[in-house]
Coordinates of C-alpha atoms and ligand atoms in Angstrom, one line a residue:
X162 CA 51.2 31.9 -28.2
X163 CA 53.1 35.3 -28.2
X164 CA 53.3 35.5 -32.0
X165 CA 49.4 34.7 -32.3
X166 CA 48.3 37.4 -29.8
X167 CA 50.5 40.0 -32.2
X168 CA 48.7 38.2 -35.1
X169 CA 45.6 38.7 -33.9
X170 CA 45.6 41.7 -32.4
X171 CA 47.7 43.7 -34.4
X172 CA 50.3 46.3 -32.9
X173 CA 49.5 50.4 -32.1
X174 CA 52.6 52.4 -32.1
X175 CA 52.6 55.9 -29.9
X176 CA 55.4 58.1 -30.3
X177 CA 55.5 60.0 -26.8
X178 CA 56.6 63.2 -27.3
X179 CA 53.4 64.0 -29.9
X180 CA 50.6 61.4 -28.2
X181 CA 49.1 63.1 -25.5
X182 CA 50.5 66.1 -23.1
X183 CA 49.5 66.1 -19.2
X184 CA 51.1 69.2 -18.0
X185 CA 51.2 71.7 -20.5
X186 CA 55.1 71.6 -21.7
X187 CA 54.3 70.9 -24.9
X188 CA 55.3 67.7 -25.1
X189 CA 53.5 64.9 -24.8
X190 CA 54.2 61.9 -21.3
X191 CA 53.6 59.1 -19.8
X192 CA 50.6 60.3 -17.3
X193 CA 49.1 62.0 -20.7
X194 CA 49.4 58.3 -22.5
X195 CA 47.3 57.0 -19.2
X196 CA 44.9 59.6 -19.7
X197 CA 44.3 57.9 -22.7
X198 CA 44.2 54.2 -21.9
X199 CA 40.4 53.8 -22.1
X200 CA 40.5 55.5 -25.8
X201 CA 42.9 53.0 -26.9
X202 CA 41.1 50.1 -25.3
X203 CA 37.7 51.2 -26.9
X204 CA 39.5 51.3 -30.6
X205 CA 40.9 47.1 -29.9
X206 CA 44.7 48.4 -28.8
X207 CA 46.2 45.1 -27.0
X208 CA 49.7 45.5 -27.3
X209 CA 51.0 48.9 -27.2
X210 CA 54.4 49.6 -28.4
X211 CA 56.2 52.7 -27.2
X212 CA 59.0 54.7 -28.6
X213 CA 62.3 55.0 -26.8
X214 CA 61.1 56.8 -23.2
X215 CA 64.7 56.2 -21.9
X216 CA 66.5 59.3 -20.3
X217 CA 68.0 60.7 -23.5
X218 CA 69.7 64.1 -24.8
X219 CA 67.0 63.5 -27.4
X220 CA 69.1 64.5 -30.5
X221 CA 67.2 61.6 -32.0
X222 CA 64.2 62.1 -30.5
X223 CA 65.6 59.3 -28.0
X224 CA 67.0 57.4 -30.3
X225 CA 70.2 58.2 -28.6
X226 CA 69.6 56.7 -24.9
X227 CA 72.1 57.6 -22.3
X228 CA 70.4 55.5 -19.7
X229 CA 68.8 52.6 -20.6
X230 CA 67.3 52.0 -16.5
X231 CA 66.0 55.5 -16.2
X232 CA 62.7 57.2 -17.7
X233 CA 63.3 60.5 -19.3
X234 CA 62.3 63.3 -17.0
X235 CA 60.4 64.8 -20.1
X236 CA 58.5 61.9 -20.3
X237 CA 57.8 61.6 -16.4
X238 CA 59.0 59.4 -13.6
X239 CA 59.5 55.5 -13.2
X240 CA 56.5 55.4 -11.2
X241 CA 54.4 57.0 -14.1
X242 CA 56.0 54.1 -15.9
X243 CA 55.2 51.3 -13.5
X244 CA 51.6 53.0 -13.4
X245 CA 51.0 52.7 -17.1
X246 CA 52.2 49.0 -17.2
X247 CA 49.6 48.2 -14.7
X248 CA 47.1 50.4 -15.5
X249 CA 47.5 48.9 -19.4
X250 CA 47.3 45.1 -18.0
X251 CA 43.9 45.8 -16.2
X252 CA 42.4 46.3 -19.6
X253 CA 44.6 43.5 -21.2
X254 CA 47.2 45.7 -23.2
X255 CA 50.5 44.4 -23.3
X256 CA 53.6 47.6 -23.4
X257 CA 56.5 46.9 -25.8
X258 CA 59.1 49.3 -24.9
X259 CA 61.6 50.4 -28.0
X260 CA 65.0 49.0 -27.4
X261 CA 67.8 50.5 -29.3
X262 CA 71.3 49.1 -29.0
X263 CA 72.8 49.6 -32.0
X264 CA 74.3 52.6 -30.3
X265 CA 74.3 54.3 -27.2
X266 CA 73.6 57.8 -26.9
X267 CA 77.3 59.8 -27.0
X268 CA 76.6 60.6 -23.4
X269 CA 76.1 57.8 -22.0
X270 CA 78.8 57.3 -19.5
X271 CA 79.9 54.0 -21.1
X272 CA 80.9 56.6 -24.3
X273 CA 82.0 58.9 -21.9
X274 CA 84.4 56.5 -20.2
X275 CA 85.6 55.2 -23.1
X276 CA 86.8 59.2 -24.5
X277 CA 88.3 59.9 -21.6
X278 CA 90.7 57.1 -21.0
X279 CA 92.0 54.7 -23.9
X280 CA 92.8 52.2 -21.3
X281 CA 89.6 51.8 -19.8
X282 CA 87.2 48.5 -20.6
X283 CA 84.8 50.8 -22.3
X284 CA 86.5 51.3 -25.1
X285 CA 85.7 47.8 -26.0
X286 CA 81.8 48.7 -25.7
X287 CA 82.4 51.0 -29.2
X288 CA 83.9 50.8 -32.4
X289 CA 87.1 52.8 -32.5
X290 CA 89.6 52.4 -35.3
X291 CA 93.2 53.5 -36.8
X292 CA 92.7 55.5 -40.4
X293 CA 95.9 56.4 -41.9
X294 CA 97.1 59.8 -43.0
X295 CA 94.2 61.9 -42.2
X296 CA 91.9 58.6 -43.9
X297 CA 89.1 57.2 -42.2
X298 CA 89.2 53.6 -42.0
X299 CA 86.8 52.5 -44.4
X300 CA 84.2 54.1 -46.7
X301 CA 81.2 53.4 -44.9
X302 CA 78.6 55.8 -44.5
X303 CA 76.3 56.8 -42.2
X304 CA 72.4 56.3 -42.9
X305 CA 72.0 60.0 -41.9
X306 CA 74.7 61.0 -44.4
X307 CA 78.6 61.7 -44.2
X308 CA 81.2 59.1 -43.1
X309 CA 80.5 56.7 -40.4
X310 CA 83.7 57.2 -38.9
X311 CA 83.8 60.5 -36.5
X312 CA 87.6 61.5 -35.4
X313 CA 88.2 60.9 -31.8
X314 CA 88.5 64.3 -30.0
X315 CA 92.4 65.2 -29.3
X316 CA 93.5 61.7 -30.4
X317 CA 95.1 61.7 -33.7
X318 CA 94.1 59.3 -36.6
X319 CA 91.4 57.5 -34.6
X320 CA 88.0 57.5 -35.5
X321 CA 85.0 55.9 -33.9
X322 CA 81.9 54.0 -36.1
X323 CA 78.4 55.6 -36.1
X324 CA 76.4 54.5 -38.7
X325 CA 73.4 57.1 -37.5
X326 CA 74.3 60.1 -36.2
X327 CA 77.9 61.0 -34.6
X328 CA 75.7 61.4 -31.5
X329 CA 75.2 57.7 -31.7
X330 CA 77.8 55.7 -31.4
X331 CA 77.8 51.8 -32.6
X332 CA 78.3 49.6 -29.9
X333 CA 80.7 46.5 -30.3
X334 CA 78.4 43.2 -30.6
X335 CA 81.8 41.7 -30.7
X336 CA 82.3 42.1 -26.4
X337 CA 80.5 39.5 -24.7
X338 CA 80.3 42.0 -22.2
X339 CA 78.1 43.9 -24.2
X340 CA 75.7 41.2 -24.8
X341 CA 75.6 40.6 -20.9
X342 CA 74.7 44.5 -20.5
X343 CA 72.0 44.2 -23.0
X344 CA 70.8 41.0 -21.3
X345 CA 70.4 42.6 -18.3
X346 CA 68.9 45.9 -19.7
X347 CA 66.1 43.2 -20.9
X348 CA 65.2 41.2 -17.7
X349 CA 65.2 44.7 -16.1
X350 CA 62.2 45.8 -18.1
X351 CA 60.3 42.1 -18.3
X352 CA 60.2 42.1 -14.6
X353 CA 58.3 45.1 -14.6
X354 CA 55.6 43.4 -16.8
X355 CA 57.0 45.0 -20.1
X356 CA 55.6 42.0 -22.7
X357 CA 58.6 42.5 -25.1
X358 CA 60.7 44.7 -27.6
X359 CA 60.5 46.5 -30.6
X360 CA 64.7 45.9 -31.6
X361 CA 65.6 49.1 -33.4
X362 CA 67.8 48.7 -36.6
X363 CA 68.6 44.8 -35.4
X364 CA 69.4 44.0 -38.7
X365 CA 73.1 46.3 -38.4
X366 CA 74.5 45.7 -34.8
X367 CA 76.8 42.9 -35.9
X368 CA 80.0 43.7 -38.2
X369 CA 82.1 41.1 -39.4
X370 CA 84.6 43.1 -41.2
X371 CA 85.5 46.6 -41.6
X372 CA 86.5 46.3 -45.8
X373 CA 85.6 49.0 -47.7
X374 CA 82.0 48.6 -48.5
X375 CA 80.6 48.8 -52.8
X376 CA 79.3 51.8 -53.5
X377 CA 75.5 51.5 -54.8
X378 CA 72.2 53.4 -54.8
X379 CA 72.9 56.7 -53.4
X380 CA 70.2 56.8 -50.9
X381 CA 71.5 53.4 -49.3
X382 CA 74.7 53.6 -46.9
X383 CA 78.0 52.3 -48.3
X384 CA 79.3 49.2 -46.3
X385 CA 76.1 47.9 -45.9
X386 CA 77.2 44.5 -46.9
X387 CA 79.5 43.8 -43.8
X388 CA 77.3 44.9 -41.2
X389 CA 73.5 43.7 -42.7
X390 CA 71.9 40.7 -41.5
X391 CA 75.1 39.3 -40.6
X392 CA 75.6 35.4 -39.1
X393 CA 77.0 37.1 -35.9
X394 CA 73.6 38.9 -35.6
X395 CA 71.6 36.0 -36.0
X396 CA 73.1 34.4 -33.1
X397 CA 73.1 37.2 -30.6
X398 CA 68.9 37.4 -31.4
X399 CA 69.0 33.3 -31.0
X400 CA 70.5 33.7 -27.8
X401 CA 68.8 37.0 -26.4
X402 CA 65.5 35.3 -27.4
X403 CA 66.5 31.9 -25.1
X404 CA 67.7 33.3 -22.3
X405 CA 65.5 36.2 -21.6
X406 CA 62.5 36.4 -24.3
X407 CA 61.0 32.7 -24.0
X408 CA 61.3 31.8 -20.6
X409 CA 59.2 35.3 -19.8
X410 CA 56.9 34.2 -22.6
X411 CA 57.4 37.8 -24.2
X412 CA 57.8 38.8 -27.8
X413 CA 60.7 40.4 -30.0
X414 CA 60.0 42.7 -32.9
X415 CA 62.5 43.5 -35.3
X416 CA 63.2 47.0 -37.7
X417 CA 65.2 45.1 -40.6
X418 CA 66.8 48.0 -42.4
X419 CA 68.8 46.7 -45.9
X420 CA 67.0 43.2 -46.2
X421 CA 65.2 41.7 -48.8
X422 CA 62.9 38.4 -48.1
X423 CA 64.9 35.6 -48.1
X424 CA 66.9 37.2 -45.9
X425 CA 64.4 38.9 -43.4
X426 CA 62.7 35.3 -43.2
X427 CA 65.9 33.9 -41.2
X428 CA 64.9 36.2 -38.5
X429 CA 62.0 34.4 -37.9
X430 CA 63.6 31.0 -37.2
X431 CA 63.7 31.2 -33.1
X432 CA 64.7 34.9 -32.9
X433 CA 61.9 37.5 -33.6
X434 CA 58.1 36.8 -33.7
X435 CA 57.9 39.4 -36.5
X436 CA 59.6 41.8 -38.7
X437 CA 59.5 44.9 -40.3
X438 CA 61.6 45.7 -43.8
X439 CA 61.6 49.0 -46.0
X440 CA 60.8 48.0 -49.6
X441 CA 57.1 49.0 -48.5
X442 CA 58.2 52.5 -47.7
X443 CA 60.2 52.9 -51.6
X444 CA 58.2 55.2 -53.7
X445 CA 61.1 54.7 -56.4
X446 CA 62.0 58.1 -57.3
X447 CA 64.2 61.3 -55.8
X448 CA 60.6 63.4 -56.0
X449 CA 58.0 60.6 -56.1
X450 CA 55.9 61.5 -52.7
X451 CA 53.4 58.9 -54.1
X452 CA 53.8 55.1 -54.6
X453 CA 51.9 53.5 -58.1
X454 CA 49.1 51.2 -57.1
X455 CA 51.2 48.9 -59.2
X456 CA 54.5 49.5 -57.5
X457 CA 52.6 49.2 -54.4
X458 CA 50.7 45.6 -55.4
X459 CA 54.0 44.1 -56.0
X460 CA 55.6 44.9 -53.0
X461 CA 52.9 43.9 -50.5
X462 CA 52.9 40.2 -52.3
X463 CA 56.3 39.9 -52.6
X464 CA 56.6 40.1 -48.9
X465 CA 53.5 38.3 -48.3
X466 CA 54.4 35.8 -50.0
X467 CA 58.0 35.4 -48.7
X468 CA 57.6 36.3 -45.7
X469 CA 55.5 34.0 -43.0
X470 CA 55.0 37.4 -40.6
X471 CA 55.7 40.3 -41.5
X472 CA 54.5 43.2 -39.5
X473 CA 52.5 45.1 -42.0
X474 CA 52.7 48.6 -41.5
X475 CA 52.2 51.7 -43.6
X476 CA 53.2 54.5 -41.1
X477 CA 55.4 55.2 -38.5
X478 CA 57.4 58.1 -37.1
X479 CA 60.1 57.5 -39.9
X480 CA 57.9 57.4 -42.6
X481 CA 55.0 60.0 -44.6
X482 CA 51.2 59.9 -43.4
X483 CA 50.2 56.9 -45.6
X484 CA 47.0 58.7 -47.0
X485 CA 48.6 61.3 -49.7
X486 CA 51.5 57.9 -49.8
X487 CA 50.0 55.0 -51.1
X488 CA 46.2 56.8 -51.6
X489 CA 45.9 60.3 -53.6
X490 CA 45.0 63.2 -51.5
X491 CA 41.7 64.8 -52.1
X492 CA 37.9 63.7 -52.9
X493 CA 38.5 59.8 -52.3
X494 CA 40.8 60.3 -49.1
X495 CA 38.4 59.1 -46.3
X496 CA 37.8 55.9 -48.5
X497 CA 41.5 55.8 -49.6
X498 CA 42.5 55.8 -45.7
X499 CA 40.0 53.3 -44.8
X500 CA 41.1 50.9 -47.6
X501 CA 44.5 51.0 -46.6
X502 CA 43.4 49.7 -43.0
X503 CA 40.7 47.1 -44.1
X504 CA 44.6 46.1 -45.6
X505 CA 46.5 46.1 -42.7
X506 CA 43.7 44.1 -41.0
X507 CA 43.2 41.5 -44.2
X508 CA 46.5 40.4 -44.3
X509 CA 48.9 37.8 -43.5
X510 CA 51.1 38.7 -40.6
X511 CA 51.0 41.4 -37.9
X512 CA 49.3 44.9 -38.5
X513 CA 50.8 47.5 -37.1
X514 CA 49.1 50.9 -36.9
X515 CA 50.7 54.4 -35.9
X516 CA 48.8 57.0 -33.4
X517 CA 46.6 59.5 -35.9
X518 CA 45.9 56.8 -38.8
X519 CA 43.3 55.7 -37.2
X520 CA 42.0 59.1 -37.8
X521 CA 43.1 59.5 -41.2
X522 CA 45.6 62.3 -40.2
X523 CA 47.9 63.4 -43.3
X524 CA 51.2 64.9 -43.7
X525 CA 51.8 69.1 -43.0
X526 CA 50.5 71.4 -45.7
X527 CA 54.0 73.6 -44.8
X528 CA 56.6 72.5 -42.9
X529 CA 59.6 74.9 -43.3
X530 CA 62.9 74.3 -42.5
X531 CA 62.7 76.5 -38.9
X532 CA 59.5 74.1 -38.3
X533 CA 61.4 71.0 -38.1
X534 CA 63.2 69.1 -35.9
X535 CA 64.1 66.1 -37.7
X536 CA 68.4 65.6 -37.6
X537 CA 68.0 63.4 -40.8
X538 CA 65.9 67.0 -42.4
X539 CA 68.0 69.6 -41.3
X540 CA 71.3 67.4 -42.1
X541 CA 70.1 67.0 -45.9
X542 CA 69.3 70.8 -46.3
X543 CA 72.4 71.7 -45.2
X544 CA 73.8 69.3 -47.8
X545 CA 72.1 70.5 -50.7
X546 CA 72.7 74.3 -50.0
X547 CA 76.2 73.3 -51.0
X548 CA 74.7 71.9 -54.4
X549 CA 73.1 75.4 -55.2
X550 CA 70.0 73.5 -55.9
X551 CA 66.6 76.1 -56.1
X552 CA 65.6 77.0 -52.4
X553 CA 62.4 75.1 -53.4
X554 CA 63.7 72.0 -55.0
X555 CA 66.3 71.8 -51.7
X556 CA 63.3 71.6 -49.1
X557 CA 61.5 69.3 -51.3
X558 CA 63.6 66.9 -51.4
X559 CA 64.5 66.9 -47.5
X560 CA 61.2 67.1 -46.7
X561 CA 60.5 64.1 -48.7
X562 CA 63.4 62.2 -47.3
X563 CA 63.0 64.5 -43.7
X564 CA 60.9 62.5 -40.8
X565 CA 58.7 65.5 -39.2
X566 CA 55.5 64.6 -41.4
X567 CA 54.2 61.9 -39.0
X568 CA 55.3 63.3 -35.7
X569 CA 52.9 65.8 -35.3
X570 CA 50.6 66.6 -31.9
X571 CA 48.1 64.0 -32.1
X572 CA 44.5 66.0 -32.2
X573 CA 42.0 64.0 -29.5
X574 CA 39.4 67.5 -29.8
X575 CA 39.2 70.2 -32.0
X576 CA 39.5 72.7 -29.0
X577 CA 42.5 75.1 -28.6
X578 CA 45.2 72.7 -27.9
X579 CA 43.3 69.6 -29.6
X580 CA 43.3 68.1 -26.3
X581 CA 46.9 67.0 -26.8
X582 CA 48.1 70.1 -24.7
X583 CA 46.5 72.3 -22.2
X584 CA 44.9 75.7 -24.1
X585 CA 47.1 78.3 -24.8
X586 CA 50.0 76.0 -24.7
X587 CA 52.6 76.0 -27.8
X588 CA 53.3 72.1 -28.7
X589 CA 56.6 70.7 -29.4
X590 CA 56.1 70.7 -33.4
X591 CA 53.4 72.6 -34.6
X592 CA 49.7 71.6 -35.0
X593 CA 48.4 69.8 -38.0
X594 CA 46.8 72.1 -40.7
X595 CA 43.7 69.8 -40.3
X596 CA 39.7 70.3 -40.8
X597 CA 37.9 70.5 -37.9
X598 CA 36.3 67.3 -38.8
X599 CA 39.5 65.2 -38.2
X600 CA 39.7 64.8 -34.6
X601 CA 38.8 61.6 -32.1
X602 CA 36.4 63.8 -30.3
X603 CA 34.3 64.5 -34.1
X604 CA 35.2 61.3 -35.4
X605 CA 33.7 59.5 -32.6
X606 CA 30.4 61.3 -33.8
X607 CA 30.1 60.5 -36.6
X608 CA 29.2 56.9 -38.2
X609 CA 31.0 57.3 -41.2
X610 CA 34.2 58.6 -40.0
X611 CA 38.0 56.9 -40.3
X612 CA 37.6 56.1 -36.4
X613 CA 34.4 54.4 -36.6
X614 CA 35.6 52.5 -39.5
X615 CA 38.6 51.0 -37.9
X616 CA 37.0 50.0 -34.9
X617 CA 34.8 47.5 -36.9
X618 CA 37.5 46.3 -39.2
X619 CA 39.8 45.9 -36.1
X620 CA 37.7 44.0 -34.1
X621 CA 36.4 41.8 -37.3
X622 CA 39.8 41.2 -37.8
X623 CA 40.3 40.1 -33.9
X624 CA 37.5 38.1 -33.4
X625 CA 37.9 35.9 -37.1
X626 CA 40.6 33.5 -37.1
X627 CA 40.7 33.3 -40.9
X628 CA 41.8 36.9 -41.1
X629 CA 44.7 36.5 -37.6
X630 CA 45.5 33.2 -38.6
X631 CA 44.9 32.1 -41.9
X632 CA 47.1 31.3 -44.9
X633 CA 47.0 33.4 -47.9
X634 CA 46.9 32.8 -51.9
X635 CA 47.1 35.8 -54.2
X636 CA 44.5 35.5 -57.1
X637 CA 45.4 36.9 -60.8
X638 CA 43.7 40.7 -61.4
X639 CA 44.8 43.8 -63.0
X640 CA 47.4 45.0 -61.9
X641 CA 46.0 47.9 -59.7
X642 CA 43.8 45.8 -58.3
X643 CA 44.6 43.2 -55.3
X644 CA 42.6 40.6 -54.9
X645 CA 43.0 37.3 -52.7
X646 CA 42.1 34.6 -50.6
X647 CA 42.5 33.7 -46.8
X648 CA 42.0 30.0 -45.4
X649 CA 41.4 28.9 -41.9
X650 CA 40.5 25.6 -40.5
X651 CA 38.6 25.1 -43.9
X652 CA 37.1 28.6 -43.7
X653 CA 37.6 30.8 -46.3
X654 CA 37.5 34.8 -46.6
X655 CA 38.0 36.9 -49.9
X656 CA 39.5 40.2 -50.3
X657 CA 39.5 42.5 -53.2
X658 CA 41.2 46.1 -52.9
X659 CA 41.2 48.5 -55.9
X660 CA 44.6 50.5 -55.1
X661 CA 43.8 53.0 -57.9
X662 CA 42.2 56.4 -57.7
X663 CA 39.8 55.0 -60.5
X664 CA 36.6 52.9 -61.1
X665 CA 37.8 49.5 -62.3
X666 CA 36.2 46.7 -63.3
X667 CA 35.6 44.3 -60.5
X668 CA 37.1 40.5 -61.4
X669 CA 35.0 37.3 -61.4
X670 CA 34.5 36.2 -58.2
X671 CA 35.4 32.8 -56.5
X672 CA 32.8 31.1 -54.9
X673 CA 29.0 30.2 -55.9
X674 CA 27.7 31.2 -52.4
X675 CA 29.3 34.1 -50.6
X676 CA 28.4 37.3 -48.5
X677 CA 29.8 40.3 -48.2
X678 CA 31.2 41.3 -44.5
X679 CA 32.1 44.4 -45.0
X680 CA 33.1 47.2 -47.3
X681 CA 34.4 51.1 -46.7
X682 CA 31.9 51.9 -49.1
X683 CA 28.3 53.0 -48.0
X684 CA 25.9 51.0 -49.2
X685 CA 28.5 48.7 -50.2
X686 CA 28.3 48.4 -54.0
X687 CA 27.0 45.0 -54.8
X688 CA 28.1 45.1 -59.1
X689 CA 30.8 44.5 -60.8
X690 CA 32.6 48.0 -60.7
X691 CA 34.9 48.7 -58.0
X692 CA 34.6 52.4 -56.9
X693 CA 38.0 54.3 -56.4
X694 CA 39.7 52.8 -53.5
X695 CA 36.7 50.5 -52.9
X696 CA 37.5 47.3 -51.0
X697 CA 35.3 44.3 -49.9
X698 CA 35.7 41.3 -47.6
X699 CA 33.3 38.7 -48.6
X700 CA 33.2 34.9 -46.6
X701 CA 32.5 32.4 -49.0
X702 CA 30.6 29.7 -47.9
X703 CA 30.7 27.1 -51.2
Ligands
GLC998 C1 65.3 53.6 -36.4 C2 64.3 54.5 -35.8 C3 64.7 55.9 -36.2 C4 66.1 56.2 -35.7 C5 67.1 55.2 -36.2 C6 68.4 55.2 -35.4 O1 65.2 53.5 -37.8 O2 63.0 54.2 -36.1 O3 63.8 56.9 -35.7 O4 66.5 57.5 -36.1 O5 66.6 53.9 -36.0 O6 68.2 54.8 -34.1

């Protein structure tokens, strides 16, 4: 039941600090995301997931709780919190709360504890570790760069395991008593009405052994193999799921970083209701900001096809704007971004859709160093000054690797502030460079906008069970085109996407008698040429 309503419904991420700001700080809360509630239940958001609103030093953006039962004051108060729950269930949307333990924050007084006194119980909580002579104790490292393995202050030769930052140290899934914390850190939030989690980085918390790890691409962490979709993992998410999930009737999401298919499909047996991996977010290439259609084709069937739900997603706060990613900037944008959510919407699995695509929002024109805030950004450019790479080529590559791109103020009006902040207030991160067109406010005005567009191919996608439900067969086409089939209770849909920039020739299509539903191009072209970034669903009725 859980899994279909994601199915069907699909997932809409907000990242808090950019969504909407009540007071004027800058930086977006919980009271502006209730100003917002009717917005998001007028575009067909049911289940809302949230990113990390824990209290937090915010050194990862709150990715580094140090108190999982508190709200961050930033964010507002735990009445703001029980408010939006509510608020959200009287217009049937579901909250999914971020849950991140992997690693605590470094202040969080369990880390605390455990620095100040060796003897205490929290230093089984963490990962600390003998190197030898000035050696860490293995070669892993850390997906944010640099050894995993941060000295213990004052305490010679022992080091402590973060495979983020050295902010965030990994907790030890090892403890029982961890798992018991955890477990309780769940029920706390279900009884509040939260529906379930998003698990952050799942895939890592379990390490079976602490070998030195083989060295391989240099953009993927050394070790990866001792601490990656390990059997201790999968029976932490069994038991987590048992005890507290199912009998609350909620739902578990997980963030699979390092798995391919085969593996990320074990998740799915009685632990998470869906998954998502990273292949989708490879452009293959140091400098490649854009993904081939080809590249792209290959990636979204091979996980289609081995995977019975994924969570299809093509943005989120760690990833690019998706328009200007998997569609070329320029002329063919607006039809670009709408193909890429007639996708999300036509596929097999769970959609997931980030605040601002909706929109069609894109990544910064500029973003200079002193503009970011990213850790993972401002950690890689002070890596490659030490390479004496070209000032330009150095902020190219971490802005290509750097997350700010996504995490901009999300633009509701195209008055000053956008109506995400009060006028005359400075936001957190700066403003998108955007045209005045590309705002909720316009977009609702206008018929042919992004916004008006994924409305209707949200709520075809909602109210047809072929498209939530159905199976899925991939049909044979040129290879920059994607063409398939979806099957339902002996209904059938058909879907064809041309993922090129291009006119191409449309291929022969199934069915004798069929009619087109609907198509991001106005009037939808009826011949056999497919119009750059053109897409169609048809219903074929023989
Ligand atoms: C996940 C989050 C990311 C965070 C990392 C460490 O990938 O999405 O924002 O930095 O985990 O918690």
């Amino acid at each position: 039941m859980s899994q279909e309503r994601l199915k069907r419904y699909g997932v809409y991420q907000i990242y808090p600090i950019s969504f909407c700001d009540s007071d004027g700080d800058g930086k977006g809360d919980i009271k502006g995301i209730l100003s917002k509630l009717d917005y998001l239940a007028s575009i067909g958001v049911k289940n809302l997931w949230i990113s990390p609103l824990y209290a937090s030093p915010m050194r990862d953006m709150g990715y580094d709780i140090s108190d999982y039962y508190a709200i961050n004051p930033l964010f507002g108060t735990m009445e703001d919190f029980d408010r939006l729950v509510q608020e959200a269930r009287r217009r049937d949307i579901r909250i999914i709360m971020d849950l991140v333990v992997n690693h605590t924050s470094s202040d969080h007084p369990w880390f605390q504890e455990a620095l100040r006194s060796p003897e205490s119980k929290y230093r089984e909580y963490y990962i600390f570790r003998h190197g030898e002579k000035g050696r860490r104790p293995n070669n892993w490292t850390s997906s944010f760069g640099g050894s995993a393995w941060e000295p213990v202050p004052g305490e010679e030769d022992n080091y402590y395991l973060h495979l983020y930052g050295k902010e965030q140290p990994d907790l030890n899934w090892d403890n029982e008593e961890v798992y018991q914390e955890v477990k309780k850190i769940l029920g706390f939030w279900m009884e509040k009405g939260v529906y379930g989690f998003r698990c952050d980085v799942i895939s890592e918390i379990y390490k079976s052994s602490f070998e030195n790890g083989r060295k391989g691409k240099i953009s993927t962490p050394v070790g990866m193999e001792h601490f990656v979709a390990q059997p201790g993992c999968h029976l932490i998410l069994k038991r987590l799921r048992k005890e507290v999930i199912e009998p609350r009737g909620g739902v578990l999401i997980g963030e699979l970083y390092g798995v391919d298919q085969p593996q990320a499909e074990a998740f799915l047996d009685r632990e998470l209701d869906t998954l998502f991996g990273f292949e989708i977010t490879d452009t293959k290439g140091l400098f490649r900001q854009q993904m081939r259609p080809s590249d792209f084709k290959d990636v979204l069937i091979r996980w289609q096809e081995g995977v019975s739900c994924n969570g299809n997603y093509l943005e989120n706060h760690d990833q690019h704007r998706s328009v200007g990613k998997y569609v070329q900037r320029g002329r063919n944008e607006v039809s670009g971004a709408k193909m890429l959510l007639t996708l999300l919407c036509a596929l097999k699995g769970v959609p997931f859709f980030y605040q601002g695509e909706e929109l069609g929002l894109v990544d910064y024109d500029r973003l200079s160093p002193e503009e970011s805030h990213d850790v993972v950004r401002s950690f890689l450019e002070s890596l490659l000054r030490r390479f004496a790479l070209p000032g330009f080529l150095r902020h190219r590559l971490a802005r290509k690797f750097g997350r700010d791109d996504a995490r901009g103020p999300m633009p509701f009006s195209g008055i000053d502030g956008y109506g995400f902040t009060l006028p005359g207030r400075k936001p957190w991160q700066k403003f998108y460079e955007i045209s005045p067109e590309r705002n909720v406010e316009r977009e609702e005005r206008d018929p042919s906008s992004v916004l008006q567009y994924f409305r209707k191919v949200l709520s075809l996608r909602q109210s047809d069970d072929v498209l939530s439900l159905g199976t899925i067969r991939f049909l044979p086409s040129d290879k920059e085109i994607l063409s398939f089939l979806r099957e339902y209770g002996g209904e059938r849909r058909y879907a064809l996407f041309n993922l090129s920039n291009r006119s191409r020739k449309a291929p022969v299509l199934p069915g004798s008698r069929r009619s087109l539903i609907l198509s991001n191009i106005y009037p939808a072209e009826k011949n056999s040429t497919l119009l750059p970034y053109e897409c169609r669903l048809y219903r074929i009725d023989a």
